Amino acid sequence: MALRAHRRYGEIMQDVEELINDHIVHQKRGTQGRSKLKLLVPSVGVFFTSIPLEKAFQFQDTERRISSRRFVAPSFNDIRLILNTAQIMGIIEEGGPPDLVTFDGDVTLYNDGECLTGDNPVIHRILDMLKRGTKIAIVTAAGYLEAEKYHGRLIGLLEAVNRAVKDGALDDPVLLVVGGESNYLFSFDACSPHLLKYVPRGAWMLNEMKAWTEEDIKTLLDVAEAALRDCIKSLGLSADILRKERAVGIIRSNNPLAGRFTREQLEETVLVTQQVVEISPVGSVLPFCAFNGGNDVFVDIGDKSWGVLACQNYLGGISGSRTLHIGDQFLSAGANDFKARSACTTAWIANPVETVRLLDELVRHSV
């Protein structure tokens, strides 16, 4: 029974893989609208590499014993992890390990609201990638103007990289931090007090981003703030407005009786705010991202696709097929990692433990 299920699941994966390959052929010709996959899934996006699903299934079936289960069918998580493996295999088959790996912060590298401390097992995996010449970027929604605050969130990684540089284990590592989705760039610098150096916008922003005017930015944030205030009132939220240079959001009020927002409240706030901004005149001019931060909602100027594209450009023009973005927000309302899908290959993880496993898998398939 298990052998029959294994064979049938493999055949299904092979069929889907052929649909993807056909779409990639059309994509290269500029006729992707005519592919079989596009007809079946009109919302299908860009494929940066091949996706060897059947081979990835063979690997994950060994790891998770999917075809050995008698009563539990392949789950959403099974499919998600098979796709992650297939994407890693696709990158490696077409050019070896990725040149650039970008990470989300909360839930991807560390638990929500926490910091990247020195005992986090992901740190030595990132150090190993840096030693192999892979460039690393943390692309986070956290928007700070001060290097000190990013140092506080990423202290374990920054200190570990600094020690490796001083010991001679690392030579000129490329470690970037992109804040506010796509609004601030910091680069690792062993000589800076907080080990990060602010990079002026003129040195890394894409030409399209330089065209975003301060007037339009202010107008969009004003529209978003008004929508957020309406949500606070209509949903009875115990929340305060927090306005930043290039973002505006709601956070839990200082009232000691104020509890955490419910998921439904957060997602309703995201969707309402997103719609209000989208239908406003400035919403069609300026890219933005409305997202659910777990216990807050923010609207940022730009999004993670711009953050990843800016990193690629700043580092000399790394392509989407040679870039891997790892994050946890790809499904629910306000899933800000999903936007990176238009800039590069992606892997969808559910927690920091899965990130560690994914990086180990990346090494395993590279051998």
mmCIF file of C-alpha atoms in Angstrom:
data_model
loop_
_atom_site.group_PDB
_atom_site.id
_atom_site.type_symbol
_atom_site.label_atom_id
_atom_site.label_comp_id
_atom_site.label_asym_id
_atom_site.label_seq_id
_atom_site.Cartn_x
_atom_site.Cartn_y
_atom_site.Cartn_z
ATOM 1 C CA MET A 1 0.000 0.000 0.000
ATOM 2 C CA ALA A 2 2.805 2.422 0.916
ATOM 3 C CA LEU A 3 4.670 1.598 -2.308
ATOM 4 C CA ARG A 4 1.531 2.212 -4.359
ATOM 5 C CA ALA A 5 0.912 5.542 -2.630
ATOM 6 C CA HIS A 6 4.567 6.522 -3.060
ATOM 7 C CA ARG A 7 4.429 5.781 -6.785
ATOM 8 C CA ARG A 8 1.121 7.616 -7.281
ATOM 9 C CA TYR A 9 2.226 10.709 -5.329
ATOM 10 C CA GLY A 10 5.421 10.775 -7.360
ATOM 11 C CA GLU A 11 3.436 10.624 -10.602
ATOM 12 C CA ILE A 12 1.257 13.533 -9.489
ATOM 13 C CA MET A 13 4.326 15.604 -8.657
ATOM 14 C CA GLN A 14 5.818 14.766 -12.046
ATOM 15 C CA ASP A 15 2.610 15.893 -13.797
ATOM 16 C CA VAL A 16 2.651 19.238 -11.965
ATOM 17 C CA GLU A 17 6.377 19.609 -12.676
ATOM 18 C CA GLU A 18 5.675 19.191 -16.405
ATOM 19 C CA LEU A 19 3.029 21.924 -16.221
ATOM 20 C CA ILE A 20 5.582 24.232 -14.576
ATOM 21 C CA ASN A 21 8.216 23.393 -17.182
ATOM 22 C CA ASP A 22 5.745 24.175 -19.949
ATOM 23 C CA HIS A 23 4.970 27.505 -18.268
ATOM 24 C CA ILE A 24 8.692 28.331 -18.021
ATOM 25 C CA VAL A 25 9.092 27.667 -21.762
ATOM 26 C CA HIS A 26 6.224 30.066 -22.477
ATOM 27 C CA GLN A 27 7.650 32.525 -19.945
ATOM 28 C CA LYS A 28 10.957 32.649 -21.847
ATOM 29 C CA ARG A 29 9.072 33.296 -25.092
ATOM 30 C CA GLY A 30 6.935 35.997 -23.515
ATOM 31 C CA THR A 31 3.777 33.931 -24.067
ATOM 32 C CA GLN A 32 3.189 32.774 -20.482
ATOM 33 C CA GLY A 33 -0.468 33.769 -20.808
ATOM 34 C CA ARG A 34 -0.942 30.772 -23.120
ATOM 35 C CA SER A 35 0.565 28.107 -20.874
ATOM 36 C CA LYS A 36 -1.574 25.251 -19.564
ATOM 37 C CA LEU A 37 -0.700 26.214 -16.001
ATOM 38 C CA LYS A 38 -1.831 29.807 -16.545
ATOM 39 C CA LEU A 39 -5.181 28.551 -17.802
ATOM 40 C CA LEU A 40 -5.561 26.317 -14.736
ATOM 41 C CA VAL A 41 -4.180 28.849 -12.226
ATOM 42 C CA PRO A 42 -4.656 32.391 -13.612
ATOM 43 C CA SER A 43 -2.850 33.956 -10.628
ATOM 44 C CA VAL A 44 0.374 31.958 -11.139
ATOM 45 C CA GLY A 45 3.458 34.166 -10.945
ATOM 46 C CA VAL A 46 7.015 34.089 -12.270
ATOM 47 C CA PHE A 47 9.279 31.039 -11.991
ATOM 48 C CA PHE A 48 12.935 31.974 -11.631
ATOM 49 C CA THR A 49 14.200 28.371 -11.833
ATOM 50 C CA SER A 50 12.908 24.912 -12.600
ATOM 51 C CA ILE A 51 10.974 23.258 -9.742
ATOM 52 C CA PRO A 52 11.924 19.536 -9.555
ATOM 53 C CA LEU A 53 8.863 18.452 -7.592
ATOM 54 C CA GLU A 54 9.131 14.704 -8.118
ATOM 55 C CA LYS A 55 12.723 14.648 -6.860
ATOM 56 C CA ALA A 56 11.792 16.896 -3.936
ATOM 57 C CA PHE A 57 8.894 14.596 -3.052
ATOM 58 C CA GLN A 58 11.258 11.622 -2.948
ATOM 59 C CA PHE A 59 13.428 13.492 -0.433
ATOM 60 C CA GLN A 60 10.559 14.708 1.760
ATOM 61 C CA ASP A 61 8.822 11.330 1.676
ATOM 62 C CA THR A 62 11.947 9.835 3.199
ATOM 63 C CA GLU A 63 11.994 12.573 5.843
ATOM 64 C CA ARG A 64 8.247 12.707 6.642
ATOM 65 C CA ARG A 65 6.981 9.240 5.582
ATOM 66 C CA ILE A 66 4.105 10.828 3.708
ATOM 67 C CA SER A 67 3.214 7.769 1.630
ATOM 68 C CA SER A 68 3.445 5.461 4.679
ATOM 69 C CA ARG A 69 0.484 7.154 6.373
ATOM 70 C CA ARG A 70 -2.743 5.155 6.157
ATOM 71 C CA PHE A 71 -5.316 7.679 7.352
ATOM 72 C CA VAL A 72 -3.760 11.139 7.044
ATOM 73 C CA ALA A 73 -3.552 12.462 3.495
ATOM 74 C CA PRO A 74 -0.697 14.734 2.339
ATOM 75 C CA SER A 75 -1.168 17.976 4.231
ATOM 76 C CA PHE A 76 -0.673 21.634 3.434
ATOM 77 C CA ASN A 77 2.591 21.541 5.395
ATOM 78 C CA ASP A 78 3.770 18.501 3.431
ATOM 79 C CA ILE A 79 3.213 20.375 0.162
ATOM 80 C CA ARG A 80 4.812 23.551 1.508
ATOM 81 C CA LEU A 81 7.983 21.692 2.528
ATOM 82 C CA ILE A 82 8.112 19.768 -0.765
ATOM 83 C CA LEU A 83 7.956 23.091 -2.616
ATOM 84 C CA ASN A 84 10.738 24.508 -0.425
ATOM 85 C CA THR A 85 12.936 21.514 -1.213
ATOM 86 C CA ALA A 86 12.101 21.715 -4.915
ATOM 87 C CA GLN A 87 13.008 25.400 -4.988
ATOM 88 C CA ILE A 88 16.359 24.767 -3.299
ATOM 89 C CA MET A 89 17.082 21.940 -5.725
ATOM 90 C CA GLY A 90 16.123 24.152 -8.649
ATOM 91 C CA ILE A 91 18.524 26.907 -7.566
ATOM 92 C CA ILE A 92 21.408 24.484 -7.034
ATOM 93 C CA GLU A 93 20.846 22.568 -10.275
ATOM 94 C CA GLU A 94 20.998 25.784 -12.297
ATOM 95 C CA GLY A 95 24.069 27.354 -10.685
ATOM 96 C CA GLY A 96 24.991 26.018 -7.278
ATOM 97 C CA PRO A 97 24.090 27.570 -3.911
ATOM 98 C CA PRO A 98 22.432 31.017 -4.081
ATOM 99 C CA ASP A 99 24.613 34.125 -4.270
ATOM 100 C CA LEU A 100 22.287 36.064 -1.964
ATOM 101 C CA VAL A 101 20.053 34.782 0.833
ATOM 102 C CA THR A 102 17.616 37.216 2.410
ATOM 103 C CA PHE A 103 15.726 36.564 5.628
ATOM 104 C CA ASP A 104 12.669 37.950 7.339
ATOM 105 C CA GLY A 105 13.239 38.633 11.051
ATOM 106 C CA ASP A 106 10.422 37.747 13.463
ATOM 107 C CA VAL A 107 9.261 34.095 13.315
ATOM 108 C CA THR A 108 11.906 33.353 10.672
ATOM 109 C CA LEU A 109 15.175 33.929 12.553
ATOM 110 C CA TYR A 110 13.771 34.268 16.077
ATOM 111 C CA ASN A 111 10.423 33.995 17.848
ATOM 112 C CA ASP A 112 7.935 36.810 17.408
ATOM 113 C CA GLY A 113 8.941 39.920 19.358
ATOM 114 C CA GLU A 114 12.241 38.458 20.532
ATOM 115 C CA CYS A 115 15.856 39.071 19.474
ATOM 116 C CA LEU A 116 18.519 37.069 17.670
ATOM 117 C CA THR A 117 20.586 36.019 20.679
ATOM 118 C CA GLY A 118 23.976 34.336 20.637
ATOM 119 C CA ASP A 119 22.609 30.863 21.437
ATOM 120 C CA ASN A 120 20.367 30.772 18.348
ATOM 121 C CA PRO A 121 21.403 27.776 16.179
ATOM 122 C CA VAL A 122 20.771 29.721 12.967
ATOM 123 C CA ILE A 123 23.825 31.911 13.635
ATOM 124 C CA HIS A 124 26.535 29.377 12.859
ATOM 125 C CA ARG A 125 24.603 28.349 9.713
ATOM 126 C CA ILE A 126 24.674 31.959 8.527
ATOM 127 C CA LEU A 127 28.360 32.214 9.430
ATOM 128 C CA ASP A 128 29.061 29.127 7.320
ATOM 129 C CA MET A 129 27.257 30.710 4.358
ATOM 130 C CA LEU A 130 29.252 33.912 4.752
ATOM 131 C CA LYS A 131 32.465 31.868 4.810
ATOM 132 C CA ARG A 132 31.441 30.254 1.518
ATOM 133 C CA GLY A 133 30.956 33.692 -0.012
ATOM 134 C CA THR A 134 27.165 33.871 0.137
ATOM 135 C CA LYS A 135 25.845 37.376 0.715
ATOM 136 C CA ILE A 136 23.269 37.763 3.504
ATOM 137 C CA ALA A 137 20.550 40.360 4.044
ATOM 138 C CA ILE A 138 17.927 40.681 6.763
ATOM 139 C CA VAL A 139 14.869 42.284 5.135
ATOM 140 C CA THR A 140 12.567 43.274 7.970
ATOM 141 C CA ALA A 141 9.477 45.362 8.529
ATOM 142 C CA ALA A 142 11.112 46.920 11.602
ATOM 143 C CA GLY A 143 11.858 50.485 10.569
ATOM 144 C CA TYR A 144 14.543 52.293 12.558
ATOM 145 C CA LEU A 145 16.801 55.186 11.660
ATOM 146 C CA GLU A 146 19.339 54.170 14.311
ATOM 147 C CA ALA A 147 21.842 51.313 13.943
ATOM 148 C CA GLU A 148 21.647 50.803 17.711
ATOM 149 C CA LYS A 149 18.099 49.413 17.517
ATOM 150 C CA TYR A 150 18.956 46.888 14.820
ATOM 151 C CA HIS A 151 22.007 45.899 16.850
ATOM 152 C CA GLY A 152 19.676 45.162 19.749
ATOM 153 C CA ARG A 153 17.443 42.930 17.610
ATOM 154 C CA LEU A 154 20.311 41.144 15.821
ATOM 155 C CA ILE A 155 22.953 41.256 18.542
ATOM 156 C CA GLY A 156 23.868 37.557 18.491
ATOM 157 C CA LEU A 157 24.514 37.472 14.754
ATOM 158 C CA LEU A 158 26.365 40.795 14.608
ATOM 159 C CA GLU A 159 28.629 39.914 17.510
ATOM 160 C CA ALA A 160 29.345 36.465 16.063
ATOM 161 C CA VAL A 161 30.264 37.937 12.656
ATOM 162 C CA ASN A 162 32.453 40.529 14.380
ATOM 163 C CA ARG A 163 34.315 37.827 16.332
ATOM 164 C CA ALA A 164 34.826 35.799 13.159
ATOM 165 C CA VAL A 165 36.254 38.863 11.382
ATOM 166 C CA LYS A 166 38.643 39.593 14.271
ATOM 167 C CA ASP A 167 39.741 35.940 14.414
ATOM 168 C CA GLY A 168 40.411 35.902 10.680
ATOM 169 C CA ALA A 169 37.701 33.301 10.001
ATOM 170 C CA LEU A 170 35.774 35.812 7.873
ATOM 171 C CA ASP A 171 37.220 38.261 5.385
ATOM 172 C CA ASP A 172 35.042 41.204 4.338
ATOM 173 C CA PRO A 173 31.643 39.497 4.807
ATOM 174 C CA VAL A 174 28.593 41.007 3.100
ATOM 175 C CA LEU A 175 25.817 41.336 5.680
ATOM 176 C CA LEU A 176 23.050 43.872 5.072
ATOM 177 C CA VAL A 177 19.988 44.935 7.034
ATOM 178 C CA VAL A 178 17.064 46.406 5.107
ATOM 179 C CA GLY A 179 14.574 48.110 7.431
ATOM 180 C CA GLY A 180 11.004 49.275 6.977
ATOM 181 C CA GLU A 181 10.539 46.714 4.174
ATOM 182 C CA SER A 182 12.591 48.809 1.727
ATOM 183 C CA ASN A 183 13.301 52.175 3.342
ATOM 184 C CA TYR A 184 16.606 51.922 5.232
ATOM 185 C CA LEU A 185 19.841 50.095 4.480
ATOM 186 C CA PHE A 186 22.626 49.269 6.927
ATOM 187 C CA SER A 187 25.806 47.326 6.190
ATOM 188 C CA PHE A 188 27.966 45.339 8.601
ATOM 189 C CA ASP A 189 30.959 47.401 9.694
ATOM 190 C CA ALA A 190 33.337 46.098 12.367
ATOM 191 C CA CYS A 191 34.549 49.638 13.048
ATOM 192 C CA SER A 192 31.114 51.098 13.788
ATOM 193 C CA PRO A 193 29.964 51.313 17.430
ATOM 194 C CA HIS A 194 26.940 49.093 16.773
ATOM 195 C CA LEU A 195 28.600 47.043 14.007
ATOM 196 C CA LEU A 196 26.283 48.536 11.385
ATOM 197 C CA LYS A 197 26.866 51.480 9.086
ATOM 198 C CA TYR A 198 23.993 53.494 7.650
ATOM 199 C CA VAL A 199 24.049 53.552 3.852
ATOM 200 C CA PRO A 200 22.605 56.789 2.378
ATOM 201 C CA ARG A 201 19.546 56.269 0.188
ATOM 202 C CA GLY A 202 21.243 57.757 -2.829
ATOM 203 C CA ALA A 203 23.766 54.903 -2.788
ATOM 204 C CA TRP A 204 21.294 52.032 -3.016
ATOM 205 C CA MET A 205 17.789 53.125 -4.010
ATOM 206 C CA LEU A 206 16.544 52.066 -7.430
ATOM 207 C CA ASN A 207 15.690 54.807 -9.910
ATOM 208 C CA GLU A 208 11.985 54.035 -9.495
ATOM 209 C CA MET A 209 12.296 54.479 -5.733
ATOM 210 C CA LYS A 210 14.063 57.811 -6.133
ATOM 211 C CA ALA A 211 10.961 59.040 -7.969
ATOM 212 C CA TRP A 212 8.817 58.614 -4.842
ATOM 213 C CA THR A 213 8.180 62.183 -3.692
ATOM 214 C CA GLU A 214 7.941 63.293 -0.072
ATOM 215 C CA GLU A 215 4.567 64.855 -0.863
ATOM 216 C CA ASP A 216 3.151 61.547 -2.110
ATOM 217 C CA ILE A 217 4.647 59.702 0.866
ATOM 218 C CA LYS A 218 3.005 62.094 3.316
ATOM 219 C CA THR A 219 -0.315 61.882 1.481
ATOM 220 C CA LEU A 220 -0.341 58.088 1.471
ATOM 221 C CA LEU A 221 0.525 57.884 5.167
ATOM 222 C CA ASP A 222 -2.218 60.441 5.925
ATOM 223 C CA VAL A 223 -4.767 58.297 4.074
ATOM 224 C CA ALA A 224 -3.558 55.157 5.862
ATOM 225 C CA GLU A 225 -3.639 56.865 9.260
ATOM 226 C CA ALA A 226 -7.236 57.998 8.717
ATOM 227 C CA ALA A 227 -8.228 54.431 7.782
ATOM 228 C CA LEU A 228 -6.488 53.040 10.856
ATOM 229 C CA ARG A 229 -8.278 55.525 13.106
ATOM 230 C CA ASP A 230 -11.600 54.445 11.602
ATOM 231 C CA CYS A 231 -10.736 50.811 12.366
ATOM 232 C CA ILE A 232 -9.853 51.647 15.970
ATOM 233 C CA LYS A 233 -13.269 53.244 16.349
ATOM 234 C CA SER A 234 -15.370 50.686 14.455
ATOM 235 C CA LEU A 235 -13.686 47.622 15.996
ATOM 236 C CA GLY A 236 -13.378 49.101 19.485
ATOM 237 C CA LEU A 237 -9.619 48.561 19.588
ATOM 238 C CA SER A 238 -7.572 49.639 22.590
ATOM 239 C CA ALA A 239 -4.827 50.972 20.325
ATOM 240 C CA ASP A 240 -2.589 53.973 19.718
ATOM 241 C CA ILE A 241 -1.407 55.359 16.402
ATOM 242 C CA LEU A 242 2.350 55.305 15.799
ATOM 243 C CA ARG A 243 3.544 57.505 12.947
ATOM 244 C CA LYS A 244 7.085 57.117 11.593
ATOM 245 C CA GLU A 245 9.025 58.733 8.776
ATOM 246 C CA ARG A 246 7.880 56.188 6.190
ATOM 247 C CA ALA A 247 5.281 54.145 8.030
ATOM 248 C CA VAL A 248 2.174 54.445 10.156
ATOM 249 C CA GLY A 249 0.502 51.811 12.287
ATOM 250 C CA ILE A 250 -1.477 50.846 15.341
ATOM 251 C CA ILE A 251 0.038 49.349 18.479
ATOM 252 C CA ARG A 252 -1.565 48.173 21.697
ATOM 253 C CA SER A 253 -2.285 51.093 24.019
ATOM 254 C CA ASN A 254 -0.484 51.552 27.331
ATOM 255 C CA ASN A 255 -3.683 50.785 29.196
ATOM 256 C CA PRO A 256 -2.799 47.873 31.536
ATOM 257 C CA LEU A 257 -6.221 46.357 30.838
ATOM 258 C CA ALA A 258 -5.619 46.280 27.088
ATOM 259 C CA GLY A 259 -5.186 42.735 25.819
ATOM 260 C CA ARG A 260 -3.683 41.400 22.626
ATOM 261 C CA PHE A 261 -5.547 42.077 19.434
ATOM 262 C CA THR A 262 -7.348 39.072 17.988
ATOM 263 C CA ARG A 263 -6.282 37.705 14.633
ATOM 264 C CA GLU A 264 -9.634 38.698 13.178
ATOM 265 C CA GLN A 265 -9.236 42.299 14.368
ATOM 266 C CA LEU A 266 -5.745 42.513 12.907
ATOM 267 C CA GLU A 267 -6.701 41.035 9.559
ATOM 268 C CA GLU A 268 -9.832 43.184 9.267
ATOM 269 C CA THR A 269 -7.719 46.272 9.969
ATOM 270 C CA VAL A 270 -5.176 45.219 7.328
ATOM 271 C CA LEU A 271 -7.790 44.555 4.661
ATOM 272 C CA VAL A 272 -9.803 47.720 5.330
ATOM 273 C CA THR A 273 -6.712 49.915 5.379
ATOM 274 C CA GLN A 274 -5.274 48.269 2.295
ATOM 275 C CA GLN A 275 -8.491 48.809 0.341
ATOM 276 C CA VAL A 276 -8.824 52.439 1.425
ATOM 277 C CA VAL A 277 -5.263 53.220 0.371
ATOM 278 C CA GLU A 278 -5.547 51.251 -2.890
ATOM 279 C CA ILE A 279 -8.578 53.205 -4.091
ATOM 280 C CA SER A 280 -7.071 56.567 -3.145
ATOM 281 C CA PRO A 281 -5.334 58.556 -5.936
ATOM 282 C CA VAL A 282 -1.913 58.212 -4.291
ATOM 283 C CA GLY A 283 -2.404 54.449 -3.857
ATOM 284 C CA SER A 284 -2.039 53.938 -7.599
ATOM 285 C CA VAL A 285 1.152 56.033 -7.710
ATOM 286 C CA LEU A 286 3.140 54.817 -4.727
ATOM 287 C CA PRO A 287 3.779 51.171 -3.749
ATOM 288 C CA PHE A 288 2.953 50.311 -0.155
ATOM 289 C CA CYS A 289 2.503 47.322 2.125
ATOM 290 C CA ALA A 290 -0.191 46.908 4.778
ATOM 291 C CA PHE A 291 0.713 44.012 7.049
ATOM 292 C CA ASN A 292 -0.222 42.186 10.219
ATOM 293 C CA GLY A 293 2.733 42.180 12.608
ATOM 294 C CA GLY A 294 1.215 39.726 15.079
ATOM 295 C CA ASN A 295 0.135 42.345 17.632
ATOM 296 C CA ASP A 296 0.148 45.466 15.485
ATOM 297 C CA VAL A 297 -0.729 46.616 11.983
ATOM 298 C CA PHE A 298 1.523 48.864 9.906
ATOM 299 C CA VAL A 299 1.509 50.456 6.501
ATOM 300 C CA ASP A 300 4.974 50.924 5.032
ATOM 301 C CA ILE A 301 6.071 52.797 1.963
ATOM 302 C CA GLY A 302 7.316 50.188 -0.526
ATOM 303 C CA ASP A 303 7.413 46.475 0.252
ATOM 304 C CA LYS A 304 9.825 43.540 0.468
ATOM 305 C CA SER A 305 10.022 43.099 -3.284
ATOM 306 C CA TRP A 306 11.610 46.559 -3.443
ATOM 307 C CA GLY A 307 13.848 45.706 -0.490
ATOM 308 C CA VAL A 308 15.143 42.545 -2.177
ATOM 309 C CA LEU A 309 15.524 44.268 -5.562
ATOM 310 C CA ALA A 310 17.490 47.087 -3.927
ATOM 311 C CA CYS A 311 19.849 44.543 -2.294
ATOM 312 C CA GLN A 312 20.354 42.761 -5.599
ATOM 313 C CA ASN A 313 21.151 46.032 -7.353
ATOM 314 C CA TYR A 314 23.407 47.329 -4.553
ATOM 315 C CA LEU A 315 25.423 44.102 -4.646
ATOM 316 C CA GLY A 316 26.144 44.372 -8.346
ATOM 317 C CA GLY A 317 23.030 43.059 -10.034
ATOM 318 C CA ILE A 318 22.338 39.630 -8.543
ATOM 319 C CA SER A 319 19.469 37.975 -10.400
ATOM 320 C CA GLY A 320 16.244 36.629 -8.944
ATOM 321 C CA SER A 321 17.301 33.089 -9.846
ATOM 322 C CA ARG A 322 20.432 33.471 -7.703
ATOM 323 C CA THR A 323 18.560 34.959 -4.718
ATOM 324 C CA LEU A 324 16.579 33.069 -2.072
ATOM 325 C CA HIS A 325 14.234 34.870 0.324
ATOM 326 C CA ILE A 326 13.196 32.947 3.443
ATOM 327 C CA GLY A 327 10.153 34.109 5.400
ATOM 328 C CA ASP A 328 6.993 33.052 7.205
ATOM 329 C CA GLN A 329 4.343 35.436 5.867
ATOM 330 C CA PHE A 330 3.019 34.137 2.564
ATOM 331 C CA LEU A 331 -0.617 33.299 3.219
ATOM 332 C CA SER A 332 -2.738 35.407 5.573
ATOM 333 C CA ALA A 333 -3.925 38.965 5.090
ATOM 334 C CA GLY A 334 -0.990 41.311 5.333
ATOM 335 C CA ALA A 335 1.560 38.630 4.401
ATOM 336 C CA ASN A 336 4.513 40.880 3.608
ATOM 337 C CA ASP A 337 6.977 38.147 2.564
ATOM 338 C CA PHE A 338 4.692 37.248 -0.348
ATOM 339 C CA LYS A 339 5.721 40.441 -2.145
ATOM 340 C CA ALA A 340 9.314 39.140 -2.369
ATOM 341 C CA ARG A 341 8.009 36.414 -4.677
ATOM 342 C CA SER A 342 8.100 38.855 -7.607
ATOM 343 C CA ALA A 343 11.800 39.629 -7.025
ATOM 344 C CA CYS A 344 13.385 36.220 -6.408
ATOM 345 C CA THR A 345 12.927 32.601 -5.409
ATOM 346 C CA THR A 346 11.347 32.054 -1.992
ATOM 347 C CA ALA A 347 11.028 29.472 0.775
ATOM 348 C CA TRP A 348 8.061 29.486 3.139
ATOM 349 C CA ILE A 349 8.899 28.459 6.691
ATOM 350 C CA ALA A 350 6.635 28.336 9.756
ATOM 351 C CA ASN A 351 9.114 28.969 12.592
ATOM 352 C CA PRO A 352 12.833 29.452 13.334
ATOM 353 C CA VAL A 353 13.365 25.705 13.734
ATOM 354 C CA GLU A 354 12.264 25.188 10.138
ATOM 355 C CA THR A 355 14.698 27.903 9.026
ATOM 356 C CA VAL A 356 17.579 25.978 10.569
ATOM 357 C CA ARG A 357 16.425 22.765 8.889
ATOM 358 C CA LEU A 358 16.099 24.547 5.555
ATOM 359 C CA LEU A 359 19.651 25.894 5.754
ATOM 360 C CA ASP A 360 20.934 22.411 6.627
ATOM 361 C CA GLU A 361 19.006 21.081 3.650
ATOM 362 C CA LEU A 362 20.574 23.743 1.424
ATOM 363 C CA VAL A 363 24.027 22.446 2.404
ATOM 364 C CA ARG A 364 22.951 18.828 2.008
ATOM 365 C CA HIS A 365 21.700 19.317 -1.550
ATOM 366 C CA SER A 366 24.773 21.374 -2.482
ATOM 367 C CA VAL A 367 27.167 18.478 -1.851
#
